[in-house]
PDB file of C-alpha atoms in Angstrom:
ATOM      1  CA  MET A  86     -66.626  28.447 -12.874  1.00 42.00           C
ATOM      2  CA  SER A  87     -69.312  29.880 -15.168  1.00 49.00           C
ATOM      3  CA  ALA A  88     -73.036  29.700 -14.594  1.00 52.00           C
ATOM      4  CA  ASP A  89     -75.150  27.132 -16.389  1.00 56.00           C
ATOM      5  CA  PRO A  90     -76.843  28.617 -19.443  1.00 66.00           C
ATOM      6  CA  VAL A  91     -80.582  28.934 -19.069  1.00 80.00           C
ATOM      7  CA  ARG A  92     -82.195  25.742 -20.268  1.00 86.00           C
ATOM      8  CA  VAL A  93     -85.366  26.053 -22.269  1.00 91.00           C
ATOM      9  CA  PRO A  94     -87.778  23.204 -21.543  1.00 94.00           C
ATOM     10  CA  PRO A  95     -88.442  20.838 -24.453  1.00 96.00           C
ATOM     11  CA  HIS A  96     -91.174  22.073 -26.756  1.00 97.00           C
ATOM     12  CA  ASP A  97     -91.987  22.443 -30.446  1.00 98.00           C
ATOM     13  CA  GLY A  98     -93.955  25.606 -31.136  1.00 98.00           C
ATOM     14  CA  GLU A  99     -94.397  24.735 -34.795  1.00 98.00           C
ATOM     15  CA  ALA A 100     -95.911  21.333 -33.972  1.00 98.00           C
ATOM     16  CA  GLU A 101     -98.238  23.046 -31.494  1.00 98.00           C
ATOM     17  CA  LYS A 102     -99.358  25.483 -34.201  1.00 98.00           C
ATOM     18  CA  CYS A 103     -99.830  22.610 -36.652  1.00 98.00           C
ATOM     19  CA  VAL A 104    -102.138  20.863 -34.184  1.00 98.00           C
ATOM     20  CA  LEU A 105    -104.138  24.031 -33.535  1.00 98.00           C
ATOM     21  CA  GLY A 106    -104.349  25.052 -37.201  1.00 98.00           C
ATOM     22  CA  ALA A 107    -105.451  21.582 -38.249  1.00 98.00           C
ATOM     23  CA  ALA A 108    -107.990  21.347 -35.410  1.00 98.00           C
ATOM     24  CA  LEU A 109    -109.461  24.740 -36.283  1.00 97.00           C
ATOM     25  CA  THR A 110    -110.149  23.728 -39.864  1.00 96.00           C
ATOM     26  CA  ASN A 111    -110.734  19.979 -39.839  1.00 97.00           C
ATOM     27  CA  PRO A 112    -113.253  18.179 -37.574  1.00 96.00           C
ATOM     28  CA  ASP A 113    -111.347  14.884 -37.793  1.00 97.00           C
ATOM     29  CA  ALA A 114    -108.116  16.593 -36.773  1.00 97.00           C
ATOM     30  CA  LEU A 115    -109.956  18.260 -33.890  1.00 98.00           C
ATOM     31  CA  ALA A 116    -111.189  14.861 -32.677  1.00 97.00           C
ATOM     32  CA  VAL A 117    -107.648  13.451 -32.770  1.00 97.00           C
ATOM     33  CA  ALA A 118    -106.210  16.472 -30.948  1.00 98.00           C
ATOM     34  CA  VAL A 119    -108.825  16.382 -28.189  1.00 97.00           C
ATOM     35  CA  ASP A 120    -108.415  12.621 -27.814  1.00 96.00           C
ATOM     36  CA  ARG A 121    -104.610  12.612 -27.652  1.00 96.00           C
ATOM     37  CA  LEU A 122    -103.707  15.875 -25.931  1.00 97.00           C
ATOM     38  CA  ASP A 123    -104.380  17.833 -22.778  1.00 96.00           C
ATOM     39  CA  GLU A 124    -104.209  21.579 -22.380  1.00 97.00           C
ATOM     40  CA  ASP A 125    -101.025  21.273 -20.318  1.00 96.00           C
ATOM     41  CA  ASP A 126     -99.290  19.433 -23.160  1.00 97.00           C
ATOM     42  CA  PHE A 127     -98.928  22.798 -24.905  1.00 98.00           C
ATOM     43  CA  TYR A 128     -95.870  24.769 -23.798  1.00 98.00           C
ATOM     44  CA  THR A 129     -96.943  28.189 -25.044  1.00 98.00           C
ATOM     45  CA  ALA A 130     -99.618  29.887 -22.917  1.00 98.00           C
ATOM     46  CA  ALA A 131    -101.537  31.230 -25.926  1.00 98.00           C
ATOM     47  CA  HIS A 132    -101.576  27.753 -27.462  1.00 99.00           C
ATOM     48  CA  ARG A 133    -102.958  26.298 -24.217  1.00 99.00           C
ATOM     49  CA  LEU A 134    -105.800  28.827 -24.257  1.00 99.00           C
ATOM     50  CA  VAL A 135    -106.699  28.161 -27.891  1.00 99.00           C
ATOM     51  CA  PHE A 136    -106.683  24.427 -27.190  1.00 99.00           C
ATOM     52  CA  ARG A 137    -108.878  24.995 -24.127  1.00 99.00           C
ATOM     53  CA  ALA A 138    -111.403  26.757 -26.363  1.00 98.00           C
ATOM     54  CA  LEU A 139    -111.245  24.029 -29.008  1.00 98.00           C
ATOM     55  CA  LYS A 140    -111.743  21.303 -26.419  1.00 98.00           C
ATOM     56  CA  ALA A 141    -114.640  23.091 -24.707  1.00 98.00           C
ATOM     57  CA  LEU A 142    -116.414  23.642 -28.021  1.00 98.00           C
ATOM     58  CA  TYR A 143    -115.744  20.051 -29.111  1.00 97.00           C
ATOM     59  CA  GLN A 144    -117.123  18.663 -25.851  1.00 96.00           C
ATOM     60  CA  ARG A 145    -120.304  20.684 -26.369  1.00 96.00           C
ATOM     61  CA  SER A 146    -120.537  19.292 -29.920  1.00 94.00           C
ATOM     62  CA  GLU A 147    -120.395  22.789 -31.368  1.00 89.00           C
ATOM     63  CA  GLY A 148    -118.927  23.504 -34.755  1.00 90.00           C
ATOM     64  CA  VAL A 149    -115.483  25.034 -34.653  1.00 95.00           C
ATOM     65  CA  ASP A 150    -114.014  27.777 -36.793  1.00 93.00           C
ATOM     66  CA  PHE A 151    -111.907  30.875 -36.204  1.00 95.00           C
ATOM     67  CA  HIS A 152    -114.861  33.095 -35.333  1.00 95.00           C
ATOM     68  CA  VAL A 153    -116.511  30.605 -32.965  1.00 97.00           C
ATOM     69  CA  VAL A 154    -113.213  30.137 -31.128  1.00 98.00           C
ATOM     70  CA  ARG A 155    -112.693  33.901 -31.013  1.00 98.00           C
ATOM     71  CA  SER A 156    -116.170  34.363 -29.523  1.00 98.00           C
ATOM     72  CA  TRP A 157    -115.557  31.678 -26.894  1.00 98.00           C
ATOM     73  CA  LEU A 158    -112.219  33.208 -25.907  1.00 98.00           C
ATOM     74  CA  ARG A 159    -113.726  36.705 -25.811  1.00 98.00           C
ATOM     75  CA  ASP A 160    -116.638  35.517 -23.647  1.00 98.00           C
ATOM     76  CA  GLN A 161    -114.140  33.957 -21.225  1.00 98.00           C
ATOM     77  CA  GLY A 162    -112.037  37.136 -21.159  1.00 98.00           C
ATOM     78  CA  LEU A 163    -109.111  35.259 -22.709  1.00 98.00           C
ATOM     79  CA  LEU A 164    -108.955  36.554 -26.279  1.00 98.00           C
ATOM     80  CA  GLU A 165    -106.015  38.904 -25.783  1.00 98.00           C
ATOM     81  CA  SER A 166    -104.098  36.367 -23.666  1.00 98.00           C
ATOM     82  CA  ALA A 167    -104.589  33.871 -26.501  1.00 98.00           C
ATOM     83  CA  GLY A 168    -102.973  36.245 -28.988  1.00 97.00           C
ATOM     84  CA  GLY A 169    -106.119  37.899 -30.328  1.00 96.00           C
ATOM     85  CA  MET A 170    -107.876  37.347 -33.614  1.00 94.00           C
ATOM     86  CA  GLU A 171    -104.674  38.050 -35.527  1.00 96.00           C
ATOM     87  CA  PHE A 172    -103.007  35.026 -33.918  1.00 97.00           C
ATOM     88  CA  LEU A 173    -106.055  32.826 -34.512  1.00 96.00           C
ATOM     89  CA  LEU A 174    -106.096  33.764 -38.183  1.00 96.00           C
ATOM     90  CA  SER A 175    -102.350  33.080 -38.446  1.00 97.00           C
ATOM     91  CA  LEU A 176    -103.086  29.469 -37.483  1.00 97.00           C
ATOM     92  CA  ASP A 177    -104.784  29.060 -40.862  1.00 96.00           C
ATOM     93  CA  ASP A 178    -101.255  28.864 -42.297  1.00 96.00           C
ATOM     94  CA  TYR A 179    -100.949  25.531 -40.464  1.00 97.00           C
ATOM     95  CA  SER A 180    -104.260  24.041 -41.579  1.00 94.00           C
ATOM     96  CA  ALA A 181    -102.516  21.943 -44.237  1.00 95.00           C
ATOM     97  CA  ALA A 182    -101.076  19.887 -41.364  1.00 93.00           C
ATOM     98  CA  ALA A 183    -104.419  18.098 -40.884  1.00 94.00           C
ATOM     99  CA  PRO A 184    -103.351  14.901 -42.706  1.00 95.00           C
ATOM    100  CA  ASN A 185    -100.389  14.625 -40.307  1.00 97.00           C
ATOM    101  CA  ILE A 186    -102.287  15.522 -37.130  1.00 98.00           C
ATOM    102  CA  GLU A 187    -101.317  12.279 -35.396  1.00 97.00           C
ATOM    103  CA  LYS A 188     -97.610  12.947 -35.932  1.00 98.00           C
ATOM    104  CA  HIS A 189     -97.857  16.565 -34.758  1.00 98.00           C
ATOM    105  CA  ALA A 190     -99.938  15.567 -31.725  1.00 97.00           C
ATOM    106  CA  SER A 191     -97.346  12.915 -30.900  1.00 96.00           C
ATOM    107  CA  ILE A 192     -94.554  15.495 -31.044  1.00 97.00           C
ATOM    108  CA  VAL A 193     -96.473  17.857 -28.751  1.00 98.00           C
ATOM    109  CA  ARG A 194     -97.226  15.018 -26.324  1.00 96.00           C
ATOM    110  CA  ASP A 195     -93.631  13.743 -26.295  1.00 95.00           C
ATOM    111  CA  LYS A 196     -92.265  17.215 -25.516  1.00 97.00           C
ATOM    112  CA  ALA A 197     -94.800  17.560 -22.679  1.00 96.00           C
ATOM    113  CA  LEU A 198     -93.714  14.203 -21.267  1.00 94.00           C
ATOM    114  CA  LEU A 199     -90.082  15.301 -21.383  1.00 94.00           C
ATOM    115  CA  ARG A 200     -90.998  18.460 -19.433  1.00 95.00           C
ATOM    116  CA  ARG A 201     -92.749  16.308 -16.830  1.00 93.00           C
ATOM    117  CA  VAL A 202     -89.716  14.029 -16.541  1.00 92.00           C
ATOM    118  CA  ILE A 203     -87.471  17.063 -16.027  1.00 93.00           C
ATOM    119  CA  SER A 204     -89.825  18.418 -13.372  1.00 92.00           C
ATOM    120  CA  ALA A 205     -89.894  15.078 -11.555  1.00 91.00           C
ATOM    121  CA  ALA A 206     -86.113  14.744 -11.767  1.00 90.00           C
ATOM    122  CA  THR A 207     -85.663  18.255 -10.398  1.00 89.00           C
ATOM    123  CA  LYS A 208     -87.961  17.428  -7.483  1.00 90.00           C
ATOM    124  CA  VAL A 209     -86.057  14.219  -6.734  1.00 89.00           C
ATOM    125  CA  GLN A 210     -82.716  15.977  -7.106  1.00 90.00           C
ATOM    126  CA  SER A 211     -83.826  18.629  -4.623  1.00 89.00           C
ATOM    127  CA  GLU A 212     -84.872  15.965  -2.125  1.00 88.00           C
ATOM    128  CA  ALA A 213     -81.551  14.169  -2.541  1.00 89.00           C
ATOM    129  CA  TYR A 214     -79.548  17.345  -1.910  1.00 93.00           C
ATOM    130  CA  LYS A 215     -81.590  18.144   1.220  1.00 90.00           C
ATOM    131  CA  GLN A 216     -80.714  14.727   2.680  1.00 89.00           C
ATOM    132  CA  GLN A 217     -83.685  14.998   5.058  1.00 92.00           C
ATOM    133  CA  ARG A 218     -85.402  11.741   4.100  1.00 90.00           C
ATOM    134  CA  PRO A 219     -84.156   8.173   4.026  1.00 90.00           C
ATOM    135  CA  VAL A 220     -82.575   7.192   0.724  1.00 90.00           C
ATOM    136  CA  ALA A 221     -85.150   4.439   0.213  1.00 89.00           C
ATOM    137  CA  GLU A 222     -87.977   7.008   0.425  1.00 88.00           C
ATOM    138  CA  ILE A 223     -86.290   9.291  -2.089  1.00 87.00           C
ATOM    139  CA  ILE A 224     -85.799   6.396  -4.490  1.00 88.00           C
ATOM    140  CA  GLU A 225     -89.415   5.326  -4.020  1.00 87.00           C
ATOM    141  CA  THR A 226     -90.579   8.877  -4.730  1.00 85.00           C
ATOM    142  CA  ALA A 227     -88.450   8.931  -7.897  1.00 85.00           C
ATOM    143  CA  GLU A 228     -89.935   5.639  -9.046  1.00 86.00           C
ATOM    144  CA  GLN A 229     -93.486   6.829  -8.350  1.00 86.00           C
ATOM    145  CA  GLU A 230     -92.961  10.122 -10.166  1.00 85.00           C
ATOM    146  CA  ILE A 231     -91.522   8.482 -13.280  1.00 86.00           C
ATOM    147  CA  TYR A 232     -94.072   5.673 -13.227  1.00 85.00           C
ATOM    148  CA  SER A 233     -96.882   8.220 -13.036  1.00 85.00           C
ATOM    149  CA  ILE A 234     -95.485  10.014 -16.076  1.00 84.00           C
ATOM    150  CA  SER A 235     -95.014   6.751 -17.941  1.00 80.00           C
ATOM    151  CA  LEU A 236     -98.680   5.870 -17.461  1.00 78.00           C
ATOM    152  CA  GLY A 237     -99.566   8.929 -19.505  1.00 72.00           C
ATOM    153  CA  SER A 238     -97.098   8.000 -22.214  1.00 62.00           C
ATOM    154  CA  GLY A 239     -98.191   4.426 -22.763  1.00 51.00           C
ATOM    155  CA  HIS A 240     -94.787   3.105 -21.647  1.00 41.00           C
ATOM    156  CA  THR A 241     -94.896   1.205 -18.378  1.00 39.00           C
ATOM    157  CA  GLU A 242     -92.199  -1.425 -18.669  1.00 44.00           C
ATOM    158  CA  PRO A 243     -89.685  -1.261 -15.783  1.00 45.00           C
ATOM    159  CA  SER A 244     -86.693  -1.392 -18.126  1.00 44.00           C
ATOM    160  CA  GLU A 245     -87.929   1.707 -19.909  1.00 58.00           C
ATOM    161  CA  LEU A 246     -88.495   3.492 -16.591  1.00 60.00           C
ATOM    162  CA  LYS A 247     -84.964   2.615 -15.486  1.00 62.00           C
ATOM    163  CA  ASP A 248     -83.563   4.040 -18.714  1.00 65.00           C
ATOM    164  CA  ILE A 249     -85.602   7.229 -18.401  1.00 64.00           C
ATOM    165  CA  VAL A 250     -84.551   7.786 -14.780  1.00 66.00           C
ATOM    166  CA  ALA A 251     -80.897   7.150 -15.604  1.00 65.00           C
ATOM    167  CA  GLN A 252     -80.934   9.541 -18.548  1.00 65.00           C
ATOM    168  CA  VAL A 253     -82.636  12.358 -16.651  1.00 64.00           C
ATOM    169  CA  LEU A 254     -80.464  11.976 -13.564  1.00 65.00           C
ATOM    170  CA  GLU A 255     -77.384  11.944 -15.764  1.00 66.00           C
ATOM    171  CA  GLU A 256     -78.446  15.257 -17.292  1.00 60.00           C
ATOM    172  CA  GLN A 257     -79.551  16.817 -13.995  1.00 61.00           C
ATOM    173  CA  VAL A 258     -76.728  15.846 -11.645  1.00 61.00           C
ATOM    174  CA  ARG A 259     -73.314  17.265 -12.337  1.00 56.00           C
ATOM    175  CA  THR A 260     -70.196  16.209 -10.492  1.00 55.00           C
ATOM    176  CA  PRO A 261     -67.885  18.777  -8.889  1.00 54.00           C
ATOM    177  CA  GLU A 262     -65.342  18.063 -11.654  1.00 60.00           C
ATOM    178  CA  GLU A 263     -67.904  18.889 -14.332  1.00 58.00           C
ATOM    179  CA  LEU A 264     -68.807  22.105 -12.529  1.00 50.00           C
ATOM    180  CA  GLU A 265     -65.129  23.146 -12.467  1.00 55.00           C
ATOM    181  CA  GLU A 266     -64.830  22.496 -16.208  1.00 56.00           C
ATOM    182  CA  SER A 267     -67.750  24.784 -17.070  1.00 49.00           C
TER     183      SER A 267
END
């Protein structure tokens, strides 16, 4: 029986860079990004910090460019953690993504939702293996977790929730026979 390979959570680093590069160079793209995304939607820590800066500057109605963002990050003591000025300038390569900001933001958001589903499924799986709570409570917790995630995705229909839960549980729970095969 071999160990499970390390699973990398769903993410799309290129889409994240497209969102950041577009938002740094285009005020309309910045407005879309701030409206559609949260800091935690970004998988990469440096990307989360750059987005935090963009959002803070946007909320204060300040103009945004590479140097303003660098100054904000430096003032917060976050510039190096965000990749430094070299990383910020590299995002200019993604500025052409501005016309497709909605698509890139959607990709980033979808990957974040998948990570949240995996986290919820892992929590429910852990509770099920412990067998310390009544089954009905565990099922209710699973429903609440998935429903909470679905509220953030715009999908709240029970049939969609059922499908999501089934898919995640299918991926998370392996039978003893499957474990022997791996």
